[in-house]
């Protein structure tokens, strides 16, 4: 029997894919190992969105190669987006890599492991029909779970490698998702997060994303439904209305902005202007007052001069996002922008990144502080490491709360009075059981 150690990098979808990979490996007769020392095969599920992510993996493979010196038969495999992105070149860049398997190749992993005993095994076939239908992901216990509802991406933003490495968009039929969610609920899951690259464009040919949300919300044991990431202009009035009328749908959306300059958005082939984006943001906040909104921003993309950059700074101040993930533009092969000469130098990118991080951090702190004194409804997720008897959970707005409560259990929904805020965590006191 082969023992496999699996390490995951990148986005939530990779975390969910690793649950799939674990299920496939186990049904193929493998056992999962807790540490690389105990493994016959070491697999890394990887990200390709920025160069830095890939460099880290090359470094990690080098570190893990020490196991080969001690046990030469150990197999090292790179899975996921970076595997798909670099393909055979990955084996050239690191001779320690024995398996290269892209996001649509996971069903064939047990065979690839077998092959890798004798030769390098490469499988980067994209398959526009692969949804991993019929495989139940192997998840850790707990009250939260991922549910992949869409794979691939059809948006083709010029900076982004995702469509090249995850292939065309495909969605899992609503009926299958409901069955899966019911099963999760029966296992004790109380919160599910729907995953897709542009999840709000979900359609199974018959049902749209609003229909999917409302259908899943009918499962009585599910107390909360989240999703990530929606594409800004796929937020139809119908979807906003569906969210507003259903309290189970989290009062938080992650709405990737990228830039607030129309010139840059156009270069990026985002399908909206800043006015369109802002209209969606305003409509969401009008329909659901107090809703939290987070975003992604790229510093230093094509066409971003000082004026365009200022537009982004101004918009960050105006929008008052709850939090944001901010990145320096990283030029990726197999994207449209790869062919273009870069317009912003590294130093300017770094300075701009620091500027927007500073602006946003201040806003995030103010938003956090404004929660103090309020009562928050928290879904308890587990026991906090902070102190004995303390629990942690999240509010509908995706705020992390820790509080002391001898009576509450993971999966309970409780009302907590927020008495303090530190960094990214709110400190609470038990206020009562939620109705
Ligand atoms: N499909 C998702 C994006 C996934 S990648 C969406 O549109 O929401 C997550 C984030 O990484 C993107 O929103 C973007 O801000 C950032 N990103 C993607 N490509 C990048 C690149 N080449 N350089 C820097 N950041 C990038």
Tab-separated table of C-alpha atoms and ligand atoms in Angstrom:
chain	number	residue	atom	x	y	z
A	1	UNK	CA	0.000	0.000	0.000
A	2	UNK	CA	1.277	3.440	-0.910
A	3	UNK	CA	1.293	6.186	1.724
A	4	UNK	CA	0.732	9.665	0.333
A	5	UNK	CA	1.433	13.029	1.932
A	6	UNK	CA	-0.454	15.940	0.387
A	7	UNK	CA	0.319	19.637	0.900
A	8	UNK	CA	-1.975	22.399	-0.391
A	9	UNK	CA	-1.117	25.901	-1.627
A	10	UNK	CA	-3.242	28.685	-3.109
A	11	UNK	CA	-6.930	29.428	-3.065
A	12	UNK	CA	-9.941	27.786	-1.447
A	13	UNK	CA	-10.582	25.862	-4.620
A	14	UNK	CA	-7.250	24.125	-4.194
A	15	UNK	CA	-8.212	23.235	-0.630
A	16	UNK	CA	-11.445	21.737	-1.987
A	17	UNK	CA	-9.543	19.989	-4.795
A	18	UNK	CA	-7.229	18.418	-2.233
A	19	UNK	CA	-10.316	16.900	-0.596
A	20	UNK	CA	-11.170	15.396	-3.994
A	21	UNK	CA	-7.623	14.162	-4.504
A	22	UNK	CA	-7.665	12.529	-1.063
A	23	UNK	CA	-10.910	10.706	-1.909
A	24	UNK	CA	-9.522	9.536	-5.270
A	25	UNK	CA	-6.263	8.320	-3.737
A	26	UNK	CA	-8.048	6.439	-0.957
A	27	UNK	CA	-10.422	4.728	-3.339
A	28	UNK	CA	-7.355	3.838	-5.428
A	29	UNK	CA	-5.920	1.939	-2.459
A	30	UNK	CA	-3.597	4.595	-1.024
A	31	UNK	CA	-3.442	5.745	2.556
A	32	UNK	CA	-2.799	9.340	3.590
A	33	UNK	CA	0.374	10.057	5.586
A	34	UNK	CA	0.534	12.703	8.320
A	35	UNK	CA	4.081	13.817	7.501
A	36	UNK	CA	6.435	13.572	4.508
A	37	UNK	CA	8.719	11.291	6.553
A	38	UNK	CA	5.987	8.653	6.603
A	39	UNK	CA	5.164	8.938	2.894
A	40	UNK	CA	6.068	6.928	-0.207
A	41	UNK	CA	4.745	9.786	-2.319
A	42	UNK	CA	4.736	13.514	-1.561
A	43	UNK	CA	2.228	15.585	-3.531
A	44	UNK	CA	1.942	19.372	-3.666
A	45	UNK	CA	-1.309	20.934	-4.882
A	46	UNK	CA	-0.180	24.251	-6.319
A	47	UNK	CA	-1.090	27.754	-7.512
A	48	UNK	CA	0.104	29.572	-10.654
A	49	UNK	CA	-1.572	32.955	-10.262
A	50	UNK	CA	1.640	34.796	-9.415
A	51	UNK	CA	5.273	33.991	-10.108
A	52	UNK	CA	6.065	34.128	-6.408
A	53	UNK	CA	3.682	31.213	-5.772
A	54	UNK	CA	5.547	29.092	-8.311
A	55	UNK	CA	8.974	30.043	-6.966
A	56	UNK	CA	7.895	28.969	-3.507
A	57	UNK	CA	6.899	25.550	-4.817
A	58	UNK	CA	10.228	25.056	-6.605
A	59	UNK	CA	11.900	25.872	-3.287
A	60	UNK	CA	9.656	23.498	-1.389
A	61	UNK	CA	10.328	20.671	-3.854
A	62	UNK	CA	14.058	21.207	-3.257
A	63	UNK	CA	13.507	20.938	0.490
A	64	UNK	CA	11.373	17.820	0.170
A	65	UNK	CA	13.972	16.206	-2.094
A	66	UNK	CA	16.025	15.412	1.034
A	67	UNK	CA	13.608	12.516	1.545
A	68	UNK	CA	14.827	11.071	-1.754
A	69	UNK	CA	18.396	10.990	-0.501
A	70	UNK	CA	17.296	8.962	2.483
A	71	UNK	CA	14.724	6.869	0.587
A	72	UNK	CA	15.394	7.007	-3.179
A	73	UNK	CA	12.070	5.406	-4.069
A	74	UNK	CA	10.094	8.391	-2.696
A	75	UNK	CA	7.963	10.023	-5.407
A	76	UNK	CA	7.426	13.786	-5.591
A	77	UNK	CA	4.418	15.052	-7.507
A	78	UNK	CA	3.235	18.543	-8.403
A	79	UNK	CA	-0.524	18.859	-8.921
A	80	UNK	CA	-2.858	21.664	-9.830
A	81	UNK	CA	-2.463	24.990	-11.562
A	82	UNK	CA	1.324	25.255	-11.588
A	83	UNK	CA	1.564	21.717	-12.970
A	84	UNK	CA	-0.842	22.650	-15.743
A	85	UNK	CA	0.921	25.963	-16.334
A	86	UNK	CA	4.457	24.628	-16.717
A	87	UNK	CA	3.760	21.065	-17.865
A	88	UNK	CA	6.926	19.284	-18.946
A	89	UNK	CA	9.058	22.350	-18.181
A	90	UNK	CA	8.466	21.665	-14.517
A	91	UNK	CA	10.479	18.448	-14.770
A	92	UNK	CA	13.208	20.417	-16.546
A	93	UNK	CA	13.201	23.077	-13.834
A	94	UNK	CA	13.336	20.574	-11.019
A	95	UNK	CA	14.699	17.101	-11.656
A	96	UNK	CA	13.182	15.930	-8.374
A	97	UNK	CA	9.649	16.183	-9.753
A	98	UNK	CA	8.318	12.758	-10.784
A	99	UNK	CA	4.631	13.527	-11.414
A	100	UNK	CA	3.044	16.551	-13.078
A	101	UNK	CA	-0.757	16.435	-12.973
A	102	UNK	CA	-3.155	19.256	-13.831
A	103	UNK	CA	-6.561	20.037	-12.291
A	104	UNK	CA	-8.445	17.763	-14.702
A	105	UNK	CA	-6.139	14.763	-14.226
A	106	UNK	CA	-6.944	13.767	-10.675
A	107	UNK	CA	-9.020	10.686	-11.526
A	108	UNK	CA	-5.875	9.206	-13.072
A	109	UNK	CA	-3.622	9.894	-10.053
A	110	UNK	CA	-3.484	6.309	-8.716
A	111	UNK	CA	-2.234	5.201	-12.158
A	112	UNK	CA	0.245	8.088	-12.306
A	113	UNK	CA	1.656	7.083	-8.920
A	114	UNK	CA	2.120	3.556	-10.218
A	115	UNK	CA	3.830	4.820	-13.400
A	116	UNK	CA	6.074	7.175	-11.467
A	117	UNK	CA	7.819	4.212	-9.848
A	118	UNK	CA	9.452	3.584	-13.243
A	119	UNK	CA	9.438	6.879	-15.160
A	120	UNK	CA	8.398	10.536	-15.044
A	121	UNK	CA	4.620	10.739	-15.299
A	122	UNK	CA	2.989	13.743	-16.964
A	123	UNK	CA	-0.765	14.288	-17.349
A	124	UNK	CA	-1.941	17.781	-18.178
A	125	UNK	CA	-4.918	17.021	-20.361
A	126	UNK	CA	-7.688	19.546	-19.807
A	127	UNK	CA	-11.168	18.088	-20.106
A	128	UNK	CA	-14.030	20.526	-20.457
A	129	UNK	CA	-16.468	17.941	-19.128
A	130	UNK	CA	-14.587	16.939	-15.974
A	131	UNK	CA	-16.575	17.923	-12.893
A	132	UNK	CA	-15.470	14.991	-10.712
A	133	UNK	CA	-18.984	13.753	-10.817
A	134	UNK	CA	-19.552	10.752	-8.525
A	135	UNK	CA	-16.605	11.452	-6.217
A	136	UNK	CA	-17.349	12.503	-2.660
A	137	UNK	CA	-14.520	14.736	-1.372
A	138	UNK	CA	-12.834	13.500	1.777
A	139	UNK	CA	-13.166	16.356	4.238
A	140	UNK	CA	-11.994	16.952	7.775
A	141	UNK	CA	-14.706	16.960	10.430
A	142	UNK	CA	-16.177	20.284	11.327
A	143	UNK	CA	-19.179	22.509	10.893
A	144	UNK	CA	-17.977	24.224	7.711
A	145	UNK	CA	-17.486	22.690	4.278
A	146	UNK	CA	-16.592	23.640	0.707
A	147	UNK	CA	-18.863	22.879	-2.183
A	148	UNK	CA	-17.392	23.322	-5.649
A	149	UNK	CA	-20.250	24.353	-7.934
A	150	UNK	CA	-18.263	25.484	-10.964
A	151	UNK	CA	-14.850	24.625	-12.408
A	152	UNK	CA	-12.766	26.568	-14.930
A	153	UNK	CA	-13.287	30.129	-16.108
A	154	UNK	CA	-14.518	31.763	-19.316
A	155	UNK	CA	-13.772	35.384	-18.461
A	156	UNK	CA	-10.225	35.536	-19.854
A	157	UNK	CA	-8.960	38.650	-18.058
A	158	UNK	CA	-5.693	39.560	-19.769
A	159	UNK	CA	-3.576	39.284	-16.594
A	160	UNK	CA	-4.939	35.984	-15.360
A	161	UNK	CA	-3.624	32.469	-15.899
A	162	UNK	CA	-6.681	30.699	-14.457
A	163	UNK	CA	-8.509	30.003	-17.760
A	164	UNK	CA	-5.291	28.536	-19.202
A	165	UNK	CA	-4.734	26.202	-16.267
A	166	UNK	CA	-8.251	25.335	-15.190
A	167	UNK	CA	-9.865	25.260	-18.603
A	168	UNK	CA	-13.321	26.289	-19.707
A	169	UNK	CA	-16.162	27.006	-17.318
A	170	UNK	CA	-18.425	24.098	-16.419
A	171	UNK	CA	-21.022	23.833	-13.680
A	172	UNK	CA	-22.294	20.958	-11.594
A	173	UNK	CA	-26.046	20.344	-11.944
A	174	UNK	CA	-28.182	21.813	-9.169
A	175	UNK	CA	-29.743	18.455	-8.251
A	176	UNK	CA	-26.282	16.949	-7.589
A	177	UNK	CA	-25.291	19.937	-5.467
A	178	UNK	CA	-28.451	19.696	-3.374
A	179	UNK	CA	-27.796	15.994	-2.715
A	180	UNK	CA	-24.214	16.736	-1.719
A	181	UNK	CA	-25.271	19.616	0.552
A	182	UNK	CA	-27.924	17.440	2.211
A	183	UNK	CA	-25.300	14.810	2.900
A	184	UNK	CA	-22.975	17.431	4.393
A	185	UNK	CA	-25.798	18.740	6.570
A	186	UNK	CA	-26.500	15.203	7.811
A	187	UNK	CA	-22.799	14.926	8.760
A	188	UNK	CA	-23.124	18.000	10.983
A	189	UNK	CA	-22.095	20.740	8.568
A	190	UNK	CA	-23.862	24.025	9.301
A	191	UNK	CA	-22.123	26.371	6.880
A	192	UNK	CA	-21.186	25.727	3.278
A	193	UNK	CA	-19.079	27.889	0.984
A	194	UNK	CA	-19.885	27.564	-2.703
A	195	UNK	CA	-16.769	27.754	-4.856
A	196	UNK	CA	-16.221	28.824	-8.436
A	197	UNK	CA	-13.865	31.189	-10.270
A	198	UNK	CA	-16.805	33.405	-11.214
A	199	UNK	CA	-19.388	31.703	-9.083
A	200	UNK	CA	-22.173	34.205	-9.745
A	201	UNK	CA	-22.257	33.177	-13.416
A	202	UNK	CA	-23.294	29.663	-12.338
A	203	UNK	CA	-25.787	27.973	-14.615
A	204	UNK	CA	-26.577	24.329	-15.183
A	205	UNK	CA	-28.598	25.190	-18.270
A	206	UNK	CA	-31.794	25.393	-16.272
A	207	UNK	CA	-30.970	27.089	-12.970
A	208	UNK	CA	-28.975	30.237	-12.306
A	209	UNK	CA	-26.958	31.185	-9.232
A	210	UNK	CA	-29.905	32.824	-7.444
A	211	UNK	CA	-31.921	29.609	-7.857
A	212	UNK	CA	-29.011	27.554	-6.547
A	213	UNK	CA	-28.633	29.719	-3.436
A	214	UNK	CA	-32.335	29.605	-2.623
A	215	UNK	CA	-32.541	25.856	-3.183
A	216	UNK	CA	-29.596	25.157	-0.874
A	217	UNK	CA	-31.035	27.532	1.733
A	218	UNK	CA	-34.059	25.222	2.010
A	219	UNK	CA	-31.954	22.553	3.709
A	220	UNK	CA	-33.015	23.058	7.330
A	221	UNK	CA	-29.739	22.084	9.050
A	222	UNK	CA	-27.685	24.500	6.975
A	223	UNK	CA	-27.542	27.756	8.876
A	224	UNK	CA	-25.307	29.746	6.576
A	225	UNK	CA	-24.306	29.827	2.935
A	226	UNK	CA	-21.269	31.660	1.596
A	227	UNK	CA	-19.804	31.851	-1.880
A	228	UNK	CA	-16.587	33.002	-3.519
A	229	UNK	CA	-15.704	34.644	-5.856
A	230	UNK	CA	-18.515	36.321	-7.725
A	231	UNK	CA	-17.772	38.359	-10.836
A	232	UNK	CA	-18.968	41.950	-10.261
A	233	UNK	CA	-21.243	42.353	-13.261
A	234	UNK	CA	-22.838	38.923	-12.858
A	235	UNK	CA	-24.661	40.380	-9.862
A	236	UNK	CA	-28.125	40.578	-11.362
A	237	UNK	CA	-30.923	42.410	-9.507
A	238	UNK	CA	-32.525	38.957	-9.159
A	239	UNK	CA	-29.460	37.633	-7.369
A	240	UNK	CA	-29.313	40.609	-5.018
A	241	UNK	CA	-33.019	40.199	-4.269
A	242	UNK	CA	-32.573	36.483	-3.572
A	243	UNK	CA	-29.746	37.237	-1.152
A	244	UNK	CA	-31.690	39.979	0.600
A	245	UNK	CA	-34.721	37.837	1.230
A	246	UNK	CA	-32.767	34.884	2.583
A	247	UNK	CA	-31.032	35.497	5.898
A	248	UNK	CA	-29.025	32.295	5.633
A	249	UNK	CA	-27.004	33.776	2.810
A	250	UNK	CA	-23.999	35.455	4.383
A	251	UNK	CA	-23.895	39.232	4.534
A	252	UNK	CA	-20.474	39.233	2.957
A	253	UNK	CA	-19.359	39.246	-0.645
A	254	UNK	CA	-15.860	39.121	-2.013
A	255	UNK	CA	-16.070	41.341	-5.068
A	256	UNK	CA	-12.749	41.502	-6.950
A	257	UNK	CA	-12.140	45.071	-8.143
A	258	UNK	CA	-8.579	44.788	-9.596
A	259	UNK	CA	-8.415	48.538	-10.367
A	260	UNK	CA	-10.679	51.572	-10.161
A	261	UNK	CA	-9.387	53.092	-13.393
A	262	UNK	CA	-11.486	52.494	-16.491
A	263	UNK	CA	-8.368	52.543	-18.661
A	264	UNK	CA	-6.755	49.787	-16.594
A	265	UNK	CA	-9.978	47.771	-16.362
A	266	UNK	CA	-10.208	47.895	-20.123
A	267	UNK	CA	-6.635	46.699	-20.540
A	268	UNK	CA	-7.397	43.926	-18.087
A	269	UNK	CA	-10.467	42.975	-20.135
A	270	UNK	CA	-12.667	43.198	-17.056
A	271	UNK	CA	-16.214	43.553	-18.331
A	272	UNK	CA	-17.160	46.601	-16.286
A	273	UNK	CA	-16.325	50.238	-15.717
A	274	UNK	CA	-15.773	51.591	-12.231
A	275	UNK	CA	-19.272	53.080	-12.428
A	276	UNK	CA	-20.722	49.607	-13.125
A	277	UNK	CA	-18.754	48.136	-10.229
A	278	UNK	CA	-19.834	50.891	-7.889
A	279	UNK	CA	-23.469	50.459	-8.895
A	280	UNK	CA	-23.296	46.776	-7.879
A	281	UNK	CA	-21.627	47.675	-4.588
A	282	UNK	CA	-24.268	50.320	-3.830
A	283	UNK	CA	-27.120	47.974	-4.777
A	284	UNK	CA	-25.771	45.262	-2.467
A	285	UNK	CA	-25.386	47.675	0.429
A	286	UNK	CA	-28.812	49.209	-0.159
A	287	UNK	CA	-30.491	45.786	-0.197
A	288	UNK	CA	-28.516	44.483	2.791
A	289	UNK	CA	-27.437	47.324	5.087
A	290	UNK	CA	-24.297	46.506	7.041
A	291	UNK	CA	-23.157	43.961	4.495
A	292	UNK	CA	-19.398	43.341	4.451
A	293	UNK	CA	-17.530	43.627	1.175
A	294	UNK	CA	-13.969	42.544	0.492
A	295	UNK	CA	-11.938	42.756	-2.687
A	296	UNK	CA	-8.799	41.963	-4.676
A	297	UNK	CA	-6.632	44.732	-6.125
A	298	UNK	CA	-3.634	44.535	-8.445
A	299	UNK	CA	-0.962	47.249	-8.346
A	300	UNK	CA	0.995	48.124	-11.467
A	301	UNK	CA	-0.940	46.517	-14.277
A	302	UNK	CA	-0.712	47.857	-17.843
A	303	UNK	CA	-1.872	51.410	-18.336
A	304	UNK	CA	-1.628	52.266	-14.636
A	305	UNK	CA	0.071	55.658	-14.548
A	306	UNK	CA	0.084	57.860	-11.419
A	307	UNK	CA	-3.373	59.256	-12.288
A	308	UNK	CA	-4.922	55.842	-12.779
A	309	UNK	CA	-3.305	54.686	-9.558
A	310	UNK	CA	-4.768	57.686	-7.711
A	311	UNK	CA	-8.215	56.724	-8.990
A	312	UNK	CA	-7.771	53.350	-7.308
A	313	UNK	CA	-6.570	54.956	-4.057
A	314	UNK	CA	-9.551	57.317	-4.071
A	315	UNK	CA	-11.988	54.520	-4.725
A	316	UNK	CA	-10.574	52.365	-1.903
A	317	UNK	CA	-11.201	55.310	0.453
A	318	UNK	CA	-14.698	55.791	-0.899
A	319	UNK	CA	-15.757	52.140	-0.999
A	320	UNK	CA	-14.493	51.359	2.493
A	321	UNK	CA	-13.972	47.652	1.936
A	322	UNK	CA	-13.897	45.483	5.039
A	323	UNK	CA	-10.677	43.898	3.859
A	324	UNK	CA	-8.724	43.441	0.660
A	325	UNK	CA	-6.132	41.151	-0.847
A	326	UNK	CA	-3.604	43.260	-2.712
A	327	UNK	CA	-0.916	42.132	-5.134
A	328	UNK	CA	1.781	43.456	-7.408
A	329	UNK	CA	1.049	42.573	-11.007
A	330	UNK	CA	2.933	39.446	-11.934
A	331	UNK	CA	3.390	38.762	-15.623
A	332	UNK	CA	2.328	35.229	-16.474
A	333	UNK	CA	2.993	33.217	-19.582
A	334	UNK	CA	-0.109	31.858	-21.334
A	335	UNK	CA	-2.050	35.071	-20.608
A	336	UNK	CA	-2.855	37.803	-23.148
A	337	UNK	CA	-0.782	40.382	-21.245
A	338	UNK	CA	2.313	38.157	-21.404
A	339	UNK	CA	3.041	39.508	-24.892
A	340	UNK	CA	2.931	43.137	-23.777
A	341	UNK	CA	5.935	45.107	-22.638
A	342	UNK	CA	5.412	45.982	-18.948
A	343	UNK	CA	4.647	49.644	-18.273
A	344	UNK	CA	5.295	49.856	-14.525
A	345	UNK	CA	8.702	49.109	-13.022
A	346	UNK	CA	9.178	46.880	-10.001
A	347	UNK	CA	10.017	49.719	-7.630
A	348	UNK	CA	6.871	51.660	-8.557
A	349	UNK	CA	4.760	48.528	-8.165
A	350	UNK	CA	6.175	47.985	-4.673
A	351	UNK	CA	5.560	51.589	-3.686
A	352	UNK	CA	1.998	51.502	-4.985
A	353	UNK	CA	1.294	48.211	-3.294
A	354	UNK	CA	2.496	49.614	0.018
A	355	UNK	CA	0.360	52.717	-0.462
A	356	UNK	CA	-2.876	50.810	-1.017
A	357	UNK	CA	-2.108	48.371	1.791
A	358	UNK	CA	-1.645	51.318	4.170
A	359	UNK	CA	-4.907	52.949	3.084
A	360	UNK	CA	-6.855	49.728	3.399
A	361	UNK	CA	-5.331	48.709	6.729
A	362	UNK	CA	-6.479	51.931	8.292
A	363	UNK	CA	-10.012	51.394	6.960
A	364	UNK	CA	-10.056	47.750	8.087
A	365	UNK	CA	-9.060	48.844	11.590
A	366	UNK	CA	-11.831	51.449	11.689
A	367	UNK	CA	-14.419	48.958	10.450
A	368	UNK	CA	-13.302	46.436	13.098
A	369	UNK	CA	-13.417	49.039	15.869
A	370	UNK	CA	-16.936	50.079	14.837
A	371	UNK	CA	-18.116	46.554	15.725
A	372	UNK	CA	-17.266	47.060	19.403
A	373	UNK	CA	-20.441	47.496	21.420
A	374	UNK	CA	-22.594	45.693	18.863
A	375	UNK	CA	-24.200	42.300	19.213
A	376	UNK	CA	-23.092	39.748	16.656
A	377	UNK	CA	-24.664	36.451	15.703
A	378	UNK	CA	-21.874	33.908	15.626
A	379	UNK	CA	-21.800	30.417	14.199
A	380	UNK	CA	-19.491	28.535	16.562
A	381	UNK	CA	-16.811	26.656	14.633
A	382	UNK	CA	-14.512	25.303	17.314
A	383	UNK	CA	-12.470	25.713	20.444
A	384	UNK	CA	-10.152	28.718	20.495
A	385	UNK	CA	-6.487	28.240	21.332
A	386	UNK	CA	-6.540	31.602	23.075
A	387	UNK	CA	-7.698	30.443	26.490
A	388	UNK	CA	-9.396	27.466	28.124
A	389	UNK	CA	-13.135	27.450	27.606
A	390	UNK	CA	-13.001	29.959	24.744
A	391	UNK	CA	-14.668	29.320	21.429
A	392	UNK	CA	-14.300	30.837	17.996
A	393	UNK	CA	-16.659	31.371	15.146
A	394	UNK	CA	-17.694	33.838	12.484
A	395	UNK	CA	-20.401	36.383	12.009
A	396	UNK	CA	-22.449	36.470	8.849
A	397	UNK	CA	-20.149	39.323	7.732
A	398	UNK	CA	-17.151	36.961	7.921
A	399	UNK	CA	-15.747	38.507	11.072
A	400	UNK	CA	-13.840	36.168	13.329
A	401	UNK	CA	-15.021	36.292	16.966
A	402	UNK	CA	-13.573	34.614	20.071
A	403	UNK	CA	-15.560	34.433	23.287
A	404	UNK	CA	-15.951	32.436	26.479
A	405	UNK	CA	-18.927	30.180	26.749
A	406	UNK	CA	-19.064	26.958	28.713
A	407	UNK	CA	-22.401	25.933	27.225
A	408	UNK	CA	-22.055	26.521	23.472
A	409	UNK	CA	-20.837	23.824	21.078
A	410	UNK	CA	-19.495	23.910	17.521
A	411	UNK	CA	-22.463	24.237	15.185
A	412	UNK	CA	-24.468	26.433	17.599
A	413	UNK	CA	-25.590	29.874	16.523
A	414	UNK	CA	-25.201	32.289	19.457
A	415	UNK	CA	-25.484	36.004	20.054
A	416	UNK	CA	-22.288	37.582	21.287
A	417	UNK	CA	-21.692	41.098	22.534
A	418	UNK	CA	-18.508	42.474	21.011
A	419	UNK	CA	-16.373	44.022	23.761
A	420	UNK	CA	-13.058	44.469	21.974
A	421	UNK	CA	-11.158	44.175	18.715
A	422	UNK	CA	-7.596	43.061	18.092
A	423	UNK	CA	-6.137	42.856	14.607
A	424	UNK	CA	-8.411	40.574	12.665
A	425	UNK	CA	-10.349	39.173	15.621
A	426	UNK	CA	-13.252	40.473	17.671
A	427	UNK	CA	-13.477	39.635	21.366
A	428	UNK	CA	-16.970	38.822	22.560
A	429	UNK	CA	-19.068	38.059	25.608
A	430	UNK	CA	-21.969	35.683	25.453
A	431	UNK	CA	-25.239	37.631	25.076
A	432	UNK	CA	-27.750	34.798	24.624
A	433	UNK	CA	-28.822	31.915	22.441
A	434	UNK	CA	-29.886	32.901	18.963
A	435	UNK	CA	-33.508	32.274	18.166
B	1	LIG	N1	-11.515	34.161	-10.724
B	1	LIG	C1	-11.163	34.948	-9.610
B	1	LIG	C2	-9.703	35.304	-9.555
B	1	LIG	C3	-8.814	34.228	-9.092
B	1	LIG	S1	-7.188	34.756	-8.826
B	1	LIG	C4	-11.951	36.243	-9.696
B	1	LIG	O1	-12.038	36.858	-10.745
B	1	LIG	O2	-12.424	36.603	-8.662
B	1	LIG	C5	-7.356	35.730	-7.353
B	1	LIG	C6	-6.816	37.106	-7.481
B	1	LIG	O3	-5.450	37.097	-7.798
B	1	LIG	C7	-7.443	37.947	-8.566
B	1	LIG	O4	-8.655	38.497	-8.211
B	1	LIG	C8	-6.378	39.003	-8.813
B	1	LIG	O5	-6.530	40.114	-7.962
B	1	LIG	C9	-5.088	38.288	-8.451
B	1	LIG	N2	-4.329	37.981	-9.664
B	1	LIG	C10	-4.689	37.196	-10.699
B	1	LIG	N3	-3.733	37.195	-11.647
B	1	LIG	C11	-2.732	37.991	-11.190
B	1	LIG	C12	-1.469	38.405	-11.724
B	1	LIG	N4	-1.051	37.995	-12.916
B	1	LIG	N5	-0.708	39.228	-10.970
B	1	LIG	C13	-1.136	39.657	-9.769
B	1	LIG	N6	-2.303	39.309	-9.219
B	1	LIG	C14	-3.110	38.483	-9.929
